[in-house]
Amino acid sequence: MLRIYHNARCRKSREGLQILQESGKDFETREYLKEPLSEKELSKLIGKIGIKPAKLVRKNETIWKESYKGKDLSDSEIIKAMVENPKLIERPIVETENEAVIGRPPSNIQKLL
């Protein structure tokens, strides 16, 4: 089953959602700002993408700049920051049972279809 971690206020996330809708495949939508991920869920998702946690952070967000930028943070501290501040999570993310991609550019989602 496909799942998209979605923020309806984000243009790229809406584009990713549209790609899934047009694919005709079954998928579920999780609005992660309304239903935040746990540390375990986020760690597993990062593992599926195959990146370091810092690569999933939206570094232009004010909360990042004011509270975290320039600090030497461990992977677990970065994950904790994203769990506590879901706006920091890059979007959209689409996952399958075994892998996941960041939908930036939205064409990355095609890799899972």
PDB file of C-alpha atoms in Angstrom:
ATOM      1  CA  MET A   1       0.000   0.000   0.000  1.00  0.00           C
ATOM      2  CA  LEU A   2       1.263   3.441  -0.900  1.00  0.00           C
ATOM      3  CA  ARG A   3       1.148   6.233   1.668  1.00  0.00           C
ATOM      4  CA  ILE A   4       1.790   9.928   1.229  1.00  0.00           C
ATOM      5  CA  TYR A   5       2.844  12.146   4.098  1.00  0.00           C
ATOM      6  CA  HIS A   6       1.089  15.289   3.032  1.00  0.00           C
ATOM      7  CA  ASN A   7       0.740  18.968   3.894  1.00  0.00           C
ATOM      8  CA  ALA A   8      -2.243  20.442   2.046  1.00  0.00           C
ATOM      9  CA  ARG A   9      -0.765  23.953   2.278  1.00  0.00           C
ATOM     10  CA  CYS A  10       2.346  22.950   0.296  1.00  0.00           C
ATOM     11  CA  ARG A  11       2.254  23.181  -3.501  1.00  0.00           C
ATOM     12  CA  LYS A  12       4.795  20.370  -4.010  1.00  0.00           C
ATOM     13  CA  SER A  13       2.831  18.153  -1.649  1.00  0.00           C
ATOM     14  CA  ARG A  14      -0.382  18.839  -3.558  1.00  0.00           C
ATOM     15  CA  GLU A  15       1.450  17.985  -6.799  1.00  0.00           C
ATOM     16  CA  GLY A  16       2.605  14.713  -5.254  1.00  0.00           C
ATOM     17  CA  LEU A  17      -0.931  13.899  -4.161  1.00  0.00           C
ATOM     18  CA  GLN A  18      -2.166  14.564  -7.689  1.00  0.00           C
ATOM     19  CA  ILE A  19       0.435  12.175  -9.136  1.00  0.00           C
ATOM     20  CA  LEU A  20      -0.839   9.435  -6.832  1.00  0.00           C
ATOM     21  CA  GLN A  21      -4.485  10.193  -7.646  1.00  0.00           C
ATOM     22  CA  GLU A  22      -3.756  10.049 -11.381  1.00  0.00           C
ATOM     23  CA  SER A  23      -1.825   6.778 -11.016  1.00  0.00           C
ATOM     24  CA  GLY A  24      -5.031   4.908 -10.210  1.00  0.00           C
ATOM     25  CA  LYS A  25      -3.250   3.010  -7.445  1.00  0.00           C
ATOM     26  CA  ASP A  26      -4.673   2.673  -3.953  1.00  0.00           C
ATOM     27  CA  PHE A  27      -2.972   4.886  -1.402  1.00  0.00           C
ATOM     28  CA  GLU A  28      -3.584   6.498   1.923  1.00  0.00           C
ATOM     29  CA  THR A  29      -2.896  10.050   2.966  1.00  0.00           C
ATOM     30  CA  ARG A  30      -1.426  11.045   6.304  1.00  0.00           C
ATOM     31  CA  GLU A  31      -1.504  14.731   7.082  1.00  0.00           C
ATOM     32  CA  TYR A  32       1.547  14.649   9.306  1.00  0.00           C
ATOM     33  CA  LEU A  33       0.963  18.126  10.774  1.00  0.00           C
ATOM     34  CA  LYS A  34      -2.406  16.920  12.124  1.00  0.00           C
ATOM     35  CA  GLU A  35      -1.189  13.403  12.932  1.00  0.00           C
ATOM     36  CA  PRO A  36       2.516  13.740  13.805  1.00  0.00           C
ATOM     37  CA  LEU A  37       4.937  10.881  13.430  1.00  0.00           C
ATOM     38  CA  SER A  38       6.545   9.226  16.429  1.00  0.00           C
ATOM     39  CA  GLU A  39      10.336   9.003  16.688  1.00  0.00           C
ATOM     40  CA  LYS A  40      10.111   5.311  15.754  1.00  0.00           C
ATOM     41  CA  GLU A  41       7.926   6.009  12.692  1.00  0.00           C
ATOM     42  CA  LEU A  42      10.166   8.833  11.500  1.00  0.00           C
ATOM     43  CA  SER A  43      13.345   6.774  12.019  1.00  0.00           C
ATOM     44  CA  LYS A  44      11.860   3.912  10.001  1.00  0.00           C
ATOM     45  CA  LEU A  45      10.788   6.299   7.235  1.00  0.00           C
ATOM     46  CA  ILE A  46      14.264   7.866   7.068  1.00  0.00           C
ATOM     47  CA  GLY A  47      15.726   4.359   6.803  1.00  0.00           C
ATOM     48  CA  LYS A  48      13.425   3.552   3.887  1.00  0.00           C
ATOM     49  CA  ILE A  49      14.513   6.724   2.089  1.00  0.00           C
ATOM     50  CA  GLY A  50      18.150   5.844   2.778  1.00  0.00           C
ATOM     51  CA  ILE A  51      19.352   9.267   3.920  1.00  0.00           C
ATOM     52  CA  LYS A  52      20.743  10.892   7.038  1.00  0.00           C
ATOM     53  CA  PRO A  53      18.076  12.648   9.121  1.00  0.00           C
ATOM     54  CA  ALA A  54      19.564  16.085   8.376  1.00  0.00           C
ATOM     55  CA  LYS A  55      18.674  15.605   4.676  1.00  0.00           C
ATOM     56  CA  LEU A  56      14.969  15.500   5.601  1.00  0.00           C
ATOM     57  CA  VAL A  57      15.026  18.833   7.444  1.00  0.00           C
ATOM     58  CA  ARG A  58      13.525  21.967   5.911  1.00  0.00           C
ATOM     59  CA  LYS A  59      16.425  24.230   6.832  1.00  0.00           C
ATOM     60  CA  ASN A  60      14.711  27.460   5.776  1.00  0.00           C
ATOM     61  CA  GLU A  61      12.012  27.096   8.426  1.00  0.00           C
ATOM     62  CA  THR A  62      12.212  29.770  11.126  1.00  0.00           C
ATOM     63  CA  ILE A  63      12.169  27.205  13.929  1.00  0.00           C
ATOM     64  CA  TRP A  64      15.272  25.529  12.450  1.00  0.00           C
ATOM     65  CA  LYS A  65      17.126  28.798  12.013  1.00  0.00           C
ATOM     66  CA  GLU A  66      16.289  30.025  15.514  1.00  0.00           C
ATOM     67  CA  SER A  67      16.669  26.811  17.506  1.00  0.00           C
ATOM     68  CA  TYR A  68      18.926  24.356  15.679  1.00  0.00           C
ATOM     69  CA  LYS A  69      21.044  25.925  12.924  1.00  0.00           C
ATOM     70  CA  GLY A  70      24.766  25.791  13.568  1.00  0.00           C
ATOM     71  CA  LYS A  71      24.461  23.281  16.408  1.00  0.00           C
ATOM     72  CA  ASP A  72      26.263  19.951  16.316  1.00  0.00           C
ATOM     73  CA  LEU A  73      23.242  17.655  16.567  1.00  0.00           C
ATOM     74  CA  SER A  74      23.234  13.870  16.562  1.00  0.00           C
ATOM     75  CA  ASP A  75      20.912  11.978  14.223  1.00  0.00           C
ATOM     76  CA  SER A  76      18.605  11.186  17.147  1.00  0.00           C
ATOM     77  CA  GLU A  77      18.502  14.867  18.175  1.00  0.00           C
ATOM     78  CA  ILE A  78      17.573  15.864  14.620  1.00  0.00           C
ATOM     79  CA  ILE A  79      14.815  13.238  14.546  1.00  0.00           C
ATOM     80  CA  LYS A  80      13.543  14.473  17.899  1.00  0.00           C
ATOM     81  CA  ALA A  81      13.494  18.064  16.573  1.00  0.00           C
ATOM     82  CA  MET A  82      11.386  16.956  13.583  1.00  0.00           C
ATOM     83  CA  VAL A  83       9.000  14.991  15.803  1.00  0.00           C
ATOM     84  CA  GLU A  84       8.556  17.997  18.088  1.00  0.00           C
ATOM     85  CA  ASN A  85       8.266  20.384  15.105  1.00  0.00           C
ATOM     86  CA  PRO A  86       6.698  18.492  12.169  1.00  0.00           C
ATOM     87  CA  LYS A  87       6.933  21.602   9.964  1.00  0.00           C
ATOM     88  CA  LEU A  88      10.647  20.787   9.738  1.00  0.00           C
ATOM     89  CA  ILE A  89       9.969  17.584   7.771  1.00  0.00           C
ATOM     90  CA  GLU A  90      10.514  17.874   4.024  1.00  0.00           C
ATOM     91  CA  ARG A  91       7.409  17.074   2.021  1.00  0.00           C
ATOM     92  CA  PRO A  92       5.816  15.219   0.500  1.00  0.00           C
ATOM     93  CA  ILE A  93       7.136  11.776   1.340  1.00  0.00           C
ATOM     94  CA  VAL A  94       5.677   8.736  -0.373  1.00  0.00           C
ATOM     95  CA  GLU A  95       6.340   5.241   0.932  1.00  0.00           C
ATOM     96  CA  THR A  96       5.659   1.646   0.068  1.00  0.00           C
ATOM     97  CA  GLU A  97       6.185  -1.381   2.253  1.00  0.00           C
ATOM     98  CA  ASN A  98       9.927  -1.416   1.542  1.00  0.00           C
ATOM     99  CA  GLU A  99      11.032   2.005   0.315  1.00  0.00           C
ATOM    100  CA  ALA A 100      10.237   5.707   0.346  1.00  0.00           C
ATOM    101  CA  VAL A 101      11.096   8.871  -1.558  1.00  0.00           C
ATOM    102  CA  ILE A 102      10.939  12.582  -0.945  1.00  0.00           C
ATOM    103  CA  GLY A 103       8.637  14.028  -3.613  1.00  0.00           C
ATOM    104  CA  ARG A 104      10.972  16.898  -4.490  1.00  0.00           C
ATOM    105  CA  PRO A 105      10.848  17.080  -7.377  1.00  0.00           C
ATOM    106  CA  PRO A 106       7.404  15.455  -7.545  1.00  0.00           C
ATOM    107  CA  SER A 107       8.641  13.236 -10.386  1.00  0.00           C
ATOM    108  CA  ASN A 108      10.603  11.247  -7.737  1.00  0.00           C
ATOM    109  CA  ILE A 109       7.265   9.666  -6.816  1.00  0.00           C
ATOM    110  CA  GLN A 110       7.177   7.906 -10.207  1.00  0.00           C
ATOM    111  CA  LYS A 111      10.003   5.652  -8.947  1.00  0.00           C
ATOM    112  CA  LEU A 112       7.512   3.961  -6.609  1.00  0.00           C
ATOM    113  CA  LEU A 113       4.647   3.551  -9.056  1.00  0.00           C
TER     114      LEU A 113
END
